[in-house]
């Protein structure tokens, strides 16, 4: 196999690492980005270009993408019917697509108001937060409704989870924002350790120090709690919508599908449906998950 293609709302790898598919090291995963609403891949690592591991890639020919400034609610700020496009490399904002591409969705069944709310100033608002580097490559930050606001910082759980997964003792991680009266929220991680690593105080300190080196003290988790399992959808995604149960210290819920042995692969993979669309479109979710 020469090439592999991957697509998802988040991925358990770091954008800093090379990711060979086979032992020869010659195969690379070409990450892509799309949604059910887009009808096709919109952003991708092209076959003709060197892969930038962890990057969503660049817009396909004919697709116009932009990074839009966000408001206090974490979504694109619309003022007088207009949005502000961010041009500075590395600036974070909501990913937007210029409306009108051929495969664009035409509506939500019986919900015209919801469809109209997805557009502003001629741009489709995806609900995904991204940054764009100086070369025009896009990098996933997180879902707008997942982002943690802590002491003036917008922290994407995906970035923190990816860094934690680089630690050899971490089989899986789920990150939330725990309310804090001083900072607004602090980053808390629920970690499933691999069987050969006992989840003790020493490991907690080691994982926390590792995260601080990778992310810096403003972004790294301030609390780490070891758990026996994390809740998943049937397609294998950690259910971020169940953060209330995680905050309560009960990360496993009835109706959730949990992993097998730590580190074991699960069938399926993430599907990049927007959160506001998943309630109706994600058939993988059980009734208990639709809240």
mmCIF file of C-alpha atoms in Angstrom:
data_model
loop_
_atom_site.group_PDB
_atom_site.id
_atom_site.type_symbol
_atom_site.label_atom_id
_atom_site.label_comp_id
_atom_site.label_asym_id
_atom_site.label_seq_id
_atom_site.Cartn_x
_atom_site.Cartn_y
_atom_site.Cartn_z
ATOM 1 C CA UNK A 1 0.000 0.000 0.000
ATOM 2 C CA UNK A 2 1.411 3.360 -1.009
ATOM 3 C CA UNK A 3 -1.089 5.750 0.541
ATOM 4 C CA UNK A 4 -3.837 5.790 3.121
ATOM 5 C CA UNK A 5 -6.637 8.328 3.579
ATOM 6 C CA UNK A 6 -8.112 9.347 6.917
ATOM 7 C CA UNK A 7 -10.997 11.615 7.846
ATOM 8 C CA UNK A 8 -12.526 12.475 11.184
ATOM 9 C CA UNK A 9 -13.490 15.222 13.607
ATOM 10 C CA UNK A 10 -10.496 14.430 15.765
ATOM 11 C CA UNK A 11 -7.636 11.996 15.719
ATOM 12 C CA UNK A 12 -5.461 10.359 18.332
ATOM 13 C CA UNK A 13 -2.130 11.421 16.953
ATOM 14 C CA UNK A 14 0.095 14.433 17.220
ATOM 15 C CA UNK A 15 0.614 16.828 14.350
ATOM 16 C CA UNK A 16 4.299 16.820 15.252
ATOM 17 C CA UNK A 17 4.916 13.148 14.546
ATOM 18 C CA UNK A 18 5.367 11.129 11.390
ATOM 19 C CA UNK A 19 2.804 8.340 11.128
ATOM 20 C CA UNK A 20 3.882 5.480 8.845
ATOM 21 C CA UNK A 21 1.134 2.976 8.148
ATOM 22 C CA UNK A 22 3.448 0.019 7.713
ATOM 23 C CA UNK A 23 6.802 -1.043 9.091
ATOM 24 C CA UNK A 24 8.658 0.143 6.015
ATOM 25 C CA UNK A 25 7.856 3.741 6.851
ATOM 26 C CA UNK A 26 6.973 4.530 3.215
ATOM 27 C CA UNK A 27 3.217 4.860 3.565
ATOM 28 C CA UNK A 28 1.682 8.031 4.948
ATOM 29 C CA UNK A 29 -1.860 8.864 5.926
ATOM 30 C CA UNK A 30 -3.388 11.676 3.917
ATOM 31 C CA UNK A 31 -5.737 13.378 6.341
ATOM 32 C CA UNK A 32 -8.869 14.990 4.936
ATOM 33 C CA UNK A 33 -11.786 17.040 6.237
ATOM 34 C CA UNK A 34 -15.456 16.934 5.305
ATOM 35 C CA UNK A 35 -18.930 16.806 6.837
ATOM 36 C CA UNK A 36 -22.213 15.192 5.906
ATOM 37 C CA UNK A 37 -23.378 18.696 5.044
ATOM 38 C CA UNK A 38 -20.518 19.268 2.614
ATOM 39 C CA UNK A 39 -21.274 16.119 0.620
ATOM 40 C CA UNK A 40 -17.634 15.587 -0.300
ATOM 41 C CA UNK A 41 -14.074 16.121 0.888
ATOM 42 C CA UNK A 42 -13.397 19.844 1.132
ATOM 43 C CA UNK A 43 -9.868 19.970 2.585
ATOM 44 C CA UNK A 44 -7.141 17.373 2.138
ATOM 45 C CA UNK A 45 -3.455 16.525 2.042
ATOM 46 C CA UNK A 46 -2.992 16.187 -1.713
ATOM 47 C CA UNK A 47 -1.293 13.132 -3.154
ATOM 48 C CA UNK A 48 1.152 15.376 -5.022
ATOM 49 C CA UNK A 49 2.291 17.175 -1.864
ATOM 50 C CA UNK A 50 4.356 15.996 1.100
ATOM 51 C CA UNK A 51 2.058 15.032 3.953
ATOM 52 C CA UNK A 52 1.966 17.350 6.965
ATOM 53 C CA UNK A 53 1.018 14.884 9.707
ATOM 54 C CA UNK A 54 -1.965 16.035 11.739
ATOM 55 C CA UNK A 55 -2.949 18.797 9.318
ATOM 56 C CA UNK A 56 -6.348 18.647 7.635
ATOM 57 C CA UNK A 57 -4.583 19.828 4.497
ATOM 58 C CA UNK A 58 -5.532 22.551 2.028
ATOM 59 C CA UNK A 59 -8.862 23.337 0.313
ATOM 60 C CA UNK A 60 -9.516 21.386 -2.853
ATOM 61 C CA UNK A 61 -9.610 23.326 -6.143
ATOM 62 C CA UNK A 62 -12.898 25.182 -6.372
ATOM 63 C CA UNK A 63 -13.405 25.212 -2.596
ATOM 64 C CA UNK A 64 -12.935 28.525 -0.803
ATOM 65 C CA UNK A 65 -12.237 28.197 2.916
ATOM 66 C CA UNK A 66 -11.582 30.819 5.568
ATOM 67 C CA UNK A 67 -10.965 31.254 9.283
ATOM 68 C CA UNK A 68 -13.669 33.440 10.841
ATOM 69 C CA UNK A 69 -13.303 35.421 14.071
ATOM 70 C CA UNK A 70 -15.354 34.050 16.950
ATOM 71 C CA UNK A 71 -17.459 35.769 19.581
ATOM 72 C CA UNK A 72 -17.827 35.119 23.291
ATOM 73 C CA UNK A 73 -19.875 31.981 22.637
ATOM 74 C CA UNK A 74 -17.016 30.409 20.674
ATOM 75 C CA UNK A 75 -18.936 30.531 17.381
ATOM 76 C CA UNK A 76 -18.394 32.840 14.416
ATOM 77 C CA UNK A 77 -19.152 36.446 15.369
ATOM 78 C CA UNK A 78 -21.777 37.960 13.058
ATOM 79 C CA UNK A 79 -22.124 41.743 13.185
ATOM 80 C CA UNK A 80 -24.630 43.431 10.942
ATOM 81 C CA UNK A 81 -24.850 40.279 8.861
ATOM 82 C CA UNK A 82 -21.097 40.209 8.262
ATOM 83 C CA UNK A 83 -18.223 38.089 9.566
ATOM 84 C CA UNK A 84 -14.549 38.951 10.005
ATOM 85 C CA UNK A 85 -12.047 36.815 8.121
ATOM 86 C CA UNK A 86 -8.775 36.211 9.953
ATOM 87 C CA UNK A 87 -5.691 36.438 7.753
ATOM 88 C CA UNK A 88 -2.908 36.211 10.346
ATOM 89 C CA UNK A 89 -1.113 32.831 10.245
ATOM 90 C CA UNK A 90 -1.866 30.757 13.326
ATOM 91 C CA UNK A 91 -4.981 32.708 14.305
ATOM 92 C CA UNK A 92 -7.751 30.471 15.609
ATOM 93 C CA UNK A 93 -11.353 30.813 14.520
ATOM 94 C CA UNK A 94 -14.299 28.932 13.068
ATOM 95 C CA UNK A 95 -13.785 27.183 9.745
ATOM 96 C CA UNK A 96 -16.092 28.602 7.092
ATOM 97 C CA UNK A 97 -16.696 27.617 3.470
ATOM 98 C CA UNK A 98 -17.920 29.928 0.745
ATOM 99 C CA UNK A 99 -21.423 28.673 -0.047
ATOM 100 C CA UNK A 100 -22.290 27.287 -3.445
ATOM 101 C CA UNK A 101 -20.040 24.278 -4.003
ATOM 102 C CA UNK A 102 -21.808 21.567 -6.063
ATOM 103 C CA UNK A 103 -22.333 19.000 -3.285
ATOM 104 C CA UNK A 104 -23.518 21.471 -0.631
ATOM 105 C CA UNK A 105 -26.485 20.262 1.385
ATOM 106 C CA UNK A 106 -29.820 21.921 0.705
ATOM 107 C CA UNK A 107 -31.467 21.748 4.089
ATOM 108 C CA UNK A 108 -32.350 19.888 7.268
ATOM 109 C CA UNK A 109 -35.595 17.943 7.044
ATOM 110 C CA UNK A 110 -38.456 20.078 8.427
ATOM 111 C CA UNK A 111 -35.975 22.534 9.998
ATOM 112 C CA UNK A 112 -35.506 25.488 7.636
ATOM 113 C CA UNK A 113 -34.525 27.847 10.469
ATOM 114 C CA UNK A 114 -31.737 25.569 11.542
ATOM 115 C CA UNK A 115 -30.442 25.436 7.975
ATOM 116 C CA UNK A 116 -30.473 29.218 7.613
ATOM 117 C CA UNK A 117 -28.584 29.605 10.902
ATOM 118 C CA UNK A 118 -25.631 27.728 9.361
ATOM 119 C CA UNK A 119 -24.904 30.591 6.952
ATOM 120 C CA UNK A 120 -23.724 34.170 7.400
ATOM 121 C CA UNK A 121 -22.376 36.677 4.907
ATOM 122 C CA UNK A 122 -22.267 34.009 2.198
ATOM 123 C CA UNK A 123 -20.232 31.581 4.311
ATOM 124 C CA UNK A 124 -21.228 28.192 5.692
ATOM 125 C CA UNK A 125 -20.214 28.013 9.355
ATOM 126 C CA UNK A 126 -18.920 24.511 10.051
ATOM 127 C CA UNK A 127 -18.786 24.583 13.862
ATOM 128 C CA UNK A 128 -15.139 23.443 13.790
ATOM 129 C CA UNK A 129 -12.377 25.633 15.198
ATOM 130 C CA UNK A 130 -9.168 25.647 13.184
ATOM 131 C CA UNK A 131 -5.999 27.583 12.536
ATOM 132 C CA UNK A 132 -4.250 28.141 9.214
ATOM 133 C CA UNK A 133 -0.490 28.339 8.859
ATOM 134 C CA UNK A 134 1.495 30.667 6.623
ATOM 135 C CA UNK A 135 1.436 28.109 3.791
ATOM 136 C CA UNK A 136 -2.345 27.805 3.803
ATOM 137 C CA UNK A 137 -2.580 24.435 5.574
ATOM 138 C CA UNK A 138 -5.444 24.039 8.056
ATOM 139 C CA UNK A 139 -5.080 22.523 11.528
ATOM 140 C CA UNK A 140 -7.971 21.215 13.600
ATOM 141 C CA UNK A 141 -8.402 22.747 17.071
ATOM 142 C CA UNK A 142 -11.739 21.321 18.214
ATOM 143 C CA UNK A 143 -15.481 21.622 18.014
ATOM 144 C CA UNK A 144 -16.672 25.112 18.916
ATOM 145 C CA UNK A 145 -18.960 23.698 21.598
ATOM 146 C CA UNK A 146 -16.140 21.555 23.038
ATOM 147 C CA UNK A 147 -13.562 24.286 23.481
ATOM 148 C CA UNK A 148 -12.510 25.034 27.064
ATOM 149 C CA UNK A 149 -12.232 28.699 28.061
ATOM 150 C CA UNK A 150 -9.628 28.962 30.800
ATOM 151 C CA UNK A 151 -8.076 32.224 32.025
ATOM 152 C CA UNK A 152 -8.567 33.871 28.649
ATOM 153 C CA UNK A 153 -7.265 30.890 26.673
ATOM 154 C CA UNK A 154 -9.351 28.860 24.241
ATOM 155 C CA UNK A 155 -8.196 25.258 24.632
ATOM 156 C CA UNK A 156 -9.243 22.488 22.267
ATOM 157 C CA UNK A 157 -9.716 19.106 23.982
ATOM 158 C CA UNK A 158 -8.372 17.427 20.840
ATOM 159 C CA UNK A 159 -4.977 19.081 21.228
ATOM 160 C CA UNK A 160 -4.705 18.044 24.868
ATOM 161 C CA UNK A 161 -5.929 14.503 24.236
ATOM 162 C CA UNK A 162 -3.488 14.072 21.347
ATOM 163 C CA UNK A 163 -0.577 15.155 23.521
ATOM 164 C CA UNK A 164 -1.604 12.813 26.327
ATOM 165 C CA UNK A 165 -1.867 9.916 23.879
ATOM 166 C CA UNK A 166 1.806 10.369 23.023
ATOM 167 C CA UNK A 167 2.737 9.200 26.514
ATOM 168 C CA UNK A 168 3.560 5.473 26.385
ATOM 169 C CA UNK A 169 1.407 4.739 29.450
ATOM 170 C CA UNK A 170 -1.768 6.338 28.066
ATOM 171 C CA UNK A 171 -4.160 4.090 26.171
ATOM 172 C CA UNK A 172 -6.932 6.652 25.916
ATOM 173 C CA UNK A 173 -7.829 10.074 27.237
ATOM 174 C CA UNK A 174 -10.885 12.296 27.544
ATOM 175 C CA UNK A 175 -10.556 15.984 28.384
ATOM 176 C CA UNK A 176 -13.127 18.358 29.837
ATOM 177 C CA UNK A 177 -13.288 21.812 31.342
ATOM 178 C CA UNK A 178 -14.100 21.712 35.055
ATOM 179 C CA UNK A 179 -15.779 24.922 36.265
ATOM 180 C CA UNK A 180 -13.475 27.100 38.330
ATOM 181 C CA UNK A 181 -14.474 30.386 40.010
ATOM 182 C CA UNK A 182 -11.108 32.000 39.323
ATOM 183 C CA UNK A 183 -10.229 30.979 35.767
ATOM 184 C CA UNK A 184 -13.674 30.047 34.426
ATOM 185 C CA UNK A 185 -12.583 26.463 33.829
ATOM 186 C CA UNK A 186 -9.551 24.270 34.353
ATOM 187 C CA UNK A 187 -8.477 21.453 32.091
ATOM 188 C CA UNK A 188 -9.172 18.029 33.581
ATOM 189 C CA UNK A 189 -8.193 14.773 31.885
ATOM 190 C CA UNK A 190 -9.636 11.318 32.409
ATOM 191 C CA UNK A 191 -6.978 8.794 31.476
ATOM 192 C CA UNK A 192 -7.169 5.086 30.773
ATOM 193 C CA UNK A 193 -3.687 3.675 31.384
ATOM 194 C CA UNK A 194 -2.205 0.658 29.649
ATOM 195 C CA UNK A 195 -2.213 -2.610 31.641
ATOM 196 C CA UNK A 196 1.536 -2.617 32.232
ATOM 197 C CA UNK A 197 1.428 0.818 33.904
ATOM 198 C CA UNK A 198 -0.201 0.962 37.348
ATOM 199 C CA UNK A 199 -2.371 4.098 37.669
ATOM 200 C CA UNK A 200 -0.716 5.500 40.754
ATOM 201 C CA UNK A 201 0.425 8.907 41.983
ATOM 202 C CA UNK A 202 3.825 8.553 40.364
ATOM 203 C CA UNK A 203 2.285 7.920 36.945
ATOM 204 C CA UNK A 204 -0.082 10.850 37.403
ATOM 205 C CA UNK A 205 2.838 13.169 38.053
ATOM 206 C CA UNK A 206 4.772 11.782 35.115
ATOM 207 C CA UNK A 207 1.866 12.196 32.682
ATOM 208 C CA UNK A 208 1.160 15.704 33.955
ATOM 209 C CA UNK A 209 4.816 16.715 33.567
ATOM 210 C CA UNK A 210 4.871 15.200 30.079
ATOM 211 C CA UNK A 211 1.790 17.214 29.089
ATOM 212 C CA UNK A 212 3.285 20.432 30.453
ATOM 213 C CA UNK A 213 6.424 19.923 28.383
ATOM 214 C CA UNK A 214 4.396 19.292 25.252
ATOM 215 C CA UNK A 215 1.691 21.932 25.701
ATOM 216 C CA UNK A 216 2.880 24.466 28.249
ATOM 217 C CA UNK A 217 1.353 25.134 31.673
ATOM 218 C CA UNK A 218 -1.564 27.204 30.339
ATOM 219 C CA UNK A 219 -2.924 24.358 28.206
ATOM 220 C CA UNK A 220 -1.809 21.166 29.970
ATOM 221 C CA UNK A 221 -4.261 19.445 32.336
ATOM 222 C CA UNK A 222 -4.210 20.669 35.904
ATOM 223 C CA UNK A 223 -6.040 17.552 37.057
ATOM 224 C CA UNK A 224 -5.658 13.957 35.901
ATOM 225 C CA UNK A 225 -7.969 11.183 37.028
ATOM 226 C CA UNK A 226 -7.392 7.546 36.105
ATOM 227 C CA UNK A 227 -10.477 5.590 35.055
ATOM 228 C CA UNK A 228 -11.238 2.010 34.108
ATOM 229 C CA UNK A 229 -13.188 2.952 30.975
ATOM 230 C CA UNK A 230 -14.399 5.897 28.922
ATOM 231 C CA UNK A 231 -17.796 6.191 27.191
ATOM 232 C CA UNK A 232 -17.836 5.650 23.437
ATOM 233 C CA UNK A 233 -20.271 5.814 20.588
ATOM 234 C CA UNK A 234 -20.672 2.620 18.606
ATOM 235 C CA UNK A 235 -18.267 3.983 16.018
ATOM 236 C CA UNK A 236 -15.550 4.182 18.681
ATOM 237 C CA UNK A 237 -15.456 7.886 19.505
ATOM 238 C CA UNK A 238 -15.118 9.110 23.074
ATOM 239 C CA UNK A 239 -18.432 10.782 23.775
ATOM 240 C CA UNK A 240 -17.588 14.383 24.555
ATOM 241 C CA UNK A 241 -21.261 15.197 24.939
ATOM 242 C CA UNK A 242 -21.199 13.191 28.138
ATOM 243 C CA UNK A 243 -18.862 15.571 29.904
ATOM 244 C CA UNK A 244 -21.449 16.061 32.623
ATOM 245 C CA UNK A 245 -21.064 12.405 33.555
ATOM 246 C CA UNK A 246 -17.277 12.765 33.425
ATOM 247 C CA UNK A 247 -17.405 15.779 35.730
ATOM 248 C CA UNK A 248 -19.519 13.772 38.115
ATOM 249 C CA UNK A 249 -16.788 11.143 38.207
ATOM 250 C CA UNK A 250 -18.850 8.484 36.428
ATOM 251 C CA UNK A 251 -17.319 8.353 32.943
ATOM 252 C CA UNK A 252 -19.012 5.056 32.072
ATOM 253 C CA UNK A 253 -22.729 5.308 31.360
ATOM 254 C CA UNK A 254 -25.410 2.832 30.473
ATOM 255 C CA UNK A 255 -25.842 2.846 26.718
ATOM 256 C CA UNK A 256 -22.219 3.656 26.054
ATOM 257 C CA UNK A 257 -19.902 1.264 24.306
ATOM 258 C CA UNK A 258 -16.604 0.931 26.126
ATOM 259 C CA UNK A 259 -13.254 -0.235 24.899
ATOM 260 C CA UNK A 260 -12.014 -3.745 25.379
ATOM 261 C CA UNK A 261 -8.551 -4.306 26.814
ATOM 262 C CA UNK A 262 -6.582 -1.099 27.124
ATOM 263 C CA UNK A 263 -5.076 -0.150 23.818
ATOM 264 C CA UNK A 264 -7.226 -2.591 21.831
ATOM 265 C CA UNK A 265 -8.473 -1.328 18.493
ATOM 266 C CA UNK A 266 -12.178 -0.652 18.089
ATOM 267 C CA UNK A 267 -14.134 -1.085 14.843
ATOM 268 C CA UNK A 268 -15.222 1.937 12.886
ATOM 269 C CA UNK A 269 -13.905 5.431 13.281
ATOM 270 C CA UNK A 270 -14.911 9.024 13.849
ATOM 271 C CA UNK A 271 -17.339 10.687 11.494
ATOM 272 C CA UNK A 272 -17.106 14.456 11.263
ATOM 273 C CA UNK A 273 -20.765 15.398 11.716
ATOM 274 C CA UNK A 274 -21.289 18.830 13.263
ATOM 275 C CA UNK A 275 -22.578 18.627 16.810
ATOM 276 C CA UNK A 276 -25.753 20.454 15.882
ATOM 277 C CA UNK A 277 -26.438 17.865 13.185
ATOM 278 C CA UNK A 278 -25.525 14.738 15.157
ATOM 279 C CA UNK A 279 -28.754 14.702 17.114
ATOM 280 C CA UNK A 280 -30.617 13.678 13.976
ATOM 281 C CA UNK A 281 -27.968 12.232 11.709
ATOM 282 C CA UNK A 282 -25.668 10.036 13.785
ATOM 283 C CA UNK A 283 -27.290 6.620 13.669
ATOM 284 C CA UNK A 284 -24.464 5.236 15.783
ATOM 285 C CA UNK A 285 -25.756 7.030 18.862
ATOM 286 C CA UNK A 286 -28.004 5.134 21.228
ATOM 287 C CA UNK A 287 -31.147 6.761 22.665
ATOM 288 C CA UNK A 288 -29.296 7.428 25.918
ATOM 289 C CA UNK A 289 -26.685 9.400 23.990
ATOM 290 C CA UNK A 290 -29.141 11.756 22.299
ATOM 291 C CA UNK A 291 -29.399 14.525 24.825
#
